[in-house]
Amino acid sequence: MNTVTLTINGQQVTANEGTTVLEAARSLGIDIPTLCAYDELEPAGVCRLCMVEIKQGKKTRLVTSCVYPVENGLEVQTETDRVNQNRRMLLELLLPVAPSGPINALAKRYGVEKSRFELDGPKEAPTNCSLCGLCVRYCEQVKGEFVVGFTGRGVNRKVALVAGKGDECAFCRQCYSICNSGRFVEMAEVFPDQP
Ligand code: FES
């Protein structure tokens, strides 16, 4: 297999072609925050918290490290002001929805004490779901099942059980332990099998 050499936070690393910047960073022990990455799953690039700044020639830009492939000569910085400013904004958006667990811990890590955003209306309760989709992808890619899915669009988007398949979920529950909400996934909603 061909390899490429790049630098991450000033440290040189050699990685197999086709691996991601996130994987290369982790091989150096560099901690990049993630919500939707999980070793057993194909990366999906949903949460954007893993963004890093890369330099190619004179240009710098932000990329999503869990889906961005390593390149020869790439210079990567994982904690620049620009990166962390974007992470803080993402965490501010997530905090009202999922104020506990890992999201709260990440908010503290990046100095987000309070969100400028609020849920719509006083009756709307936090769902504690970041919509990272780990449970949906785990069910499909690891279990080979399609019991958990998304329903709704925009602000109404939710994770739910596919109608008639809840029994399988009750016996499995393996996705619960990878849920980012910090508590068991609550999937009381049922949506029809047909779109
Ligand atoms: S971990 Fe990369 S986008 Fe979520």
PDB file of N, CA and C in Angstrom, residues 137-174:
ATOM      1  N   ARG A 137     -26.848   4.620  11.580  1.00  0.00           N
ATOM      2  CA  ARG A 137     -25.808   3.982  10.767  1.00  0.00           C
ATOM      3  C   ARG A 137     -25.344   2.668  11.388  1.00  0.00           C
ATOM      4  N   TYR A 138     -25.308   2.599  12.732  1.00  0.00           N
ATOM      5  CA  TYR A 138     -24.904   1.358  13.401  1.00  0.00           C
ATOM      6  C   TYR A 138     -25.903   0.244  13.076  1.00  0.00           C
ATOM      7  N   CYS A 139     -27.164   0.578  13.155  1.00  0.00           N
ATOM      8  CA  CYS A 139     -28.215  -0.414  12.883  1.00  0.00           C
ATOM      9  C   CYS A 139     -28.075  -0.961  11.456  1.00  0.00           C
ATOM     10  N   GLU A 140     -27.809  -0.058  10.544  1.00  0.00           N
ATOM     11  CA  GLU A 140     -27.716  -0.456   9.127  1.00  0.00           C
ATOM     12  C   GLU A 140     -26.389  -1.165   8.822  1.00  0.00           C
ATOM     13  N   GLN A 141     -25.273  -0.545   9.228  1.00  0.00           N
ATOM     14  CA  GLN A 141     -23.962  -1.029   8.768  1.00  0.00           C
ATOM     15  C   GLN A 141     -23.410  -2.183   9.605  1.00  0.00           C
ATOM     16  N   VAL A 142     -23.682  -2.190  10.905  1.00  0.00           N
ATOM     17  CA  VAL A 142     -23.138  -3.252  11.763  1.00  0.00           C
ATOM     18  C   VAL A 142     -24.150  -4.380  11.933  1.00  0.00           C
ATOM     19  N   LYS A 143     -25.393  -4.019  12.200  1.00  0.00           N
ATOM     20  CA  LYS A 143     -26.408  -5.048  12.448  1.00  0.00           C
ATOM     21  C   LYS A 143     -27.064  -5.532  11.158  1.00  0.00           C
ATOM     22  N   GLY A 144     -26.925  -4.767  10.087  1.00  0.00           N
ATOM     23  CA  GLY A 144     -27.578  -5.153   8.842  1.00  0.00           C
ATOM     24  C   GLY A 144     -29.081  -5.041   8.930  1.00  0.00           C
ATOM     25  N   GLU A 145     -29.548  -4.196   9.832  1.00  0.00           N
ATOM     26  CA  GLU A 145     -30.987  -3.995  10.020  1.00  0.00           C
ATOM     27  C   GLU A 145     -31.340  -2.560   9.646  1.00  0.00           C
ATOM     28  N   PHE A 146     -32.591  -2.301   9.530  1.00  0.00           N
ATOM     29  CA  PHE A 146     -33.051  -0.936   9.235  1.00  0.00           C
ATOM     30  C   PHE A 146     -34.184  -0.596  10.197  1.00  0.00           C
ATOM     31  N   VAL A 147     -33.884  -0.794  11.489  1.00  0.00           N
ATOM     32  CA  VAL A 147     -34.915  -0.595  12.511  1.00  0.00           C
ATOM     33  C   VAL A 147     -34.990   0.863  12.942  1.00  0.00           C
ATOM     34  N   VAL A 148     -33.844   1.550  12.907  1.00  0.00           N
ATOM     35  CA  VAL A 148     -33.785   2.940  13.360  1.00  0.00           C
ATOM     36  C   VAL A 148     -33.568   3.838  12.150  1.00  0.00           C
ATOM     37  N   GLY A 149     -34.286   4.936  12.091  1.00  0.00           N
ATOM     38  CA  GLY A 149     -34.120   5.839  10.954  1.00  0.00           C
ATOM     39  C   GLY A 149     -34.459   7.269  11.323  1.00  0.00           C
ATOM     40  N   PHE A 150     -34.314   8.142  10.355  1.00  0.00           N
ATOM     41  CA  PHE A 150     -34.706   9.537  10.549  1.00  0.00           C
ATOM     42  C   PHE A 150     -36.112   9.733  10.015  1.00  0.00           C
ATOM     43  N   THR A 151     -36.814  10.614  10.653  1.00  0.00           N
ATOM     44  CA  THR A 151     -38.121  11.009  10.148  1.00  0.00           C
ATOM     45  C   THR A 151     -38.239  12.531  10.251  1.00  0.00           C
ATOM     46  N   GLY A 152     -39.012  13.136   9.388  1.00  0.00           N
ATOM     47  CA  GLY A 152     -39.208  14.579   9.420  1.00  0.00           C
ATOM     48  C   GLY A 152     -38.087  15.339   8.748  1.00  0.00           C
ATOM     49  N   ARG A 153     -38.322  16.624   8.559  1.00  0.00           N
ATOM     50  CA  ARG A 153     -37.322  17.494   7.917  1.00  0.00           C
ATOM     51  C   ARG A 153     -37.063  18.715   8.777  1.00  0.00           C
ATOM     52  N   GLY A 154     -35.911  19.321   8.539  1.00  0.00           N
ATOM     53  CA  GLY A 154     -35.575  20.569   9.226  1.00  0.00           C
ATOM     54  C   GLY A 154     -35.672  20.417  10.733  1.00  0.00           C
ATOM     55  N   VAL A 155     -36.360  21.379  11.373  1.00  0.00           N
ATOM     56  CA  VAL A 155     -36.450  21.354  12.837  1.00  0.00           C
ATOM     57  C   VAL A 155     -37.291  20.177  13.338  1.00  0.00           C
ATOM     58  N   ASN A 156     -38.033  19.545  12.440  1.00  0.00           N
ATOM     59  CA  ASN A 156     -38.854  18.395  12.849  1.00  0.00           C
ATOM     60  C   ASN A 156     -38.135  17.061  12.674  1.00  0.00           C
ATOM     61  N   ARG A 157     -36.889  17.109  12.269  1.00  0.00           N
ATOM     62  CA  ARG A 157     -36.138  15.870  12.042  1.00  0.00           C
ATOM     63  C   ARG A 157     -35.912  15.161  13.378  1.00  0.00           C
ATOM     64  N   LYS A 158     -36.157  13.847  13.374  1.00  0.00           N
ATOM     65  CA  LYS A 158     -36.017  13.050  14.596  1.00  0.00           C
ATOM     66  C   LYS A 158     -35.498  11.673  14.254  1.00  0.00           C
ATOM     67  N   VAL A 159     -34.976  11.006  15.285  1.00  0.00           N
ATOM     68  CA  VAL A 159     -34.654   9.587  15.156  1.00  0.00           C
ATOM     69  C   VAL A 159     -35.866   8.806  15.640  1.00  0.00           C
ATOM     70  N   ALA A 160     -36.225   7.777  14.891  1.00  0.00           N
ATOM     71  CA  ALA A 160     -37.415   7.015  15.266  1.00  0.00           C
ATOM     72  C   ALA A 160     -37.267   5.566  14.833  1.00  0.00           C
ATOM     73  N   LEU A 161     -38.131   4.728  15.375  1.00  0.00           N
ATOM     74  CA  LEU A 161     -38.151   3.320  14.975  1.00  0.00           C
ATOM     75  C   LEU A 161     -39.032   3.154  13.746  1.00  0.00           C
ATOM     76  N   VAL A 162     -38.630   2.255  12.874  1.00  0.00           N
ATOM     77  CA  VAL A 162     -39.467   1.939  11.730  1.00  0.00           C
ATOM     78  C   VAL A 162     -40.666   1.135  12.226  1.00  0.00           C
ATOM     79  N   ALA A 163     -41.839   1.521  11.770  1.00  0.00           N
ATOM     80  CA  ALA A 163     -43.067   0.881  12.234  1.00  0.00           C
ATOM     81  C   ALA A 163     -42.995  -0.635  12.102  1.00  0.00           C
ATOM     82  N   GLY A 164     -43.397  -1.312  13.172  1.00  0.00           N
ATOM     83  CA  GLY A 164     -43.467  -2.765  13.138  1.00  0.00           C
ATOM     84  C   GLY A 164     -42.155  -3.458  13.430  1.00  0.00           C
ATOM     85  N   LYS A 165     -41.077  -2.697  13.649  1.00  0.00           N
ATOM     86  CA  LYS A 165     -39.776  -3.336  13.883  1.00  0.00           C
ATOM     87  C   LYS A 165     -39.249  -3.099  15.299  1.00  0.00           C
ATOM     88  N   GLY A 166     -40.066  -2.505  16.145  1.00  0.00           N
ATOM     89  CA  GLY A 166     -39.626  -2.167  17.493  1.00  0.00           C
ATOM     90  C   GLY A 166     -39.206  -3.371  18.314  1.00  0.00           C
ATOM     91  N   ASP A 167     -39.798  -4.527  18.045  1.00  0.00           N
ATOM     92  CA  ASP A 167     -39.463  -5.719  18.825  1.00  0.00           C
ATOM     93  C   ASP A 167     -37.997  -6.090  18.658  1.00  0.00           C
ATOM     94  N   GLU A 168     -37.493  -5.983  17.416  1.00  0.00           N
ATOM     95  CA  GLU A 168     -36.079  -6.313  17.167  1.00  0.00           C
ATOM     96  C   GLU A 168     -35.184  -5.391  17.973  1.00  0.00           C
ATOM     97  N   CYS A 169     -35.584  -4.119  18.048  1.00  0.00           N
ATOM     98  CA  CYS A 169     -34.792  -3.129  18.773  1.00  0.00           C
ATOM     99  C   CYS A 169     -34.739  -3.463  20.260  1.00  0.00           C
ATOM    100  N   ALA A 170     -35.843  -3.889  20.809  1.00  0.00           N
ATOM    101  CA  ALA A 170     -35.903  -4.180  22.238  1.00  0.00           C
ATOM    102  C   ALA A 170     -34.912  -5.276  22.622  1.00  0.00           C
ATOM    103  N   PHE A 171     -34.608  -6.186  21.689  1.00  0.00           N
ATOM    104  CA  PHE A 171     -33.687  -7.273  22.008  1.00  0.00           C
ATOM    105  C   PHE A 171     -32.231  -6.917  21.723  1.00  0.00           C
ATOM    106  N   CYS A 172     -31.996  -5.894  20.949  1.00  0.00           N
ATOM    107  CA  CYS A 172     -30.630  -5.560  20.544  1.00  0.00           C
ATOM    108  C   CYS A 172     -30.046  -4.464  21.440  1.00  0.00           C
ATOM    109  N   ARG A 173     -30.474  -3.251  21.229  1.00  0.00           N
ATOM    110  CA  ARG A 173     -30.074  -2.090  22.025  1.00  0.00           C
ATOM    111  C   ARG A 173     -28.571  -1.785  21.969  1.00  0.00           C
ATOM    112  N   GLN A 174     -27.861  -2.357  21.004  1.00  0.00           N
ATOM    113  CA  GLN A 174     -26.415  -2.123  20.958  1.00  0.00           C
ATOM    114  C   GLN A 174     -26.069  -0.675  20.635  1.00  0.00           C
TER     115      GLN A 174
END
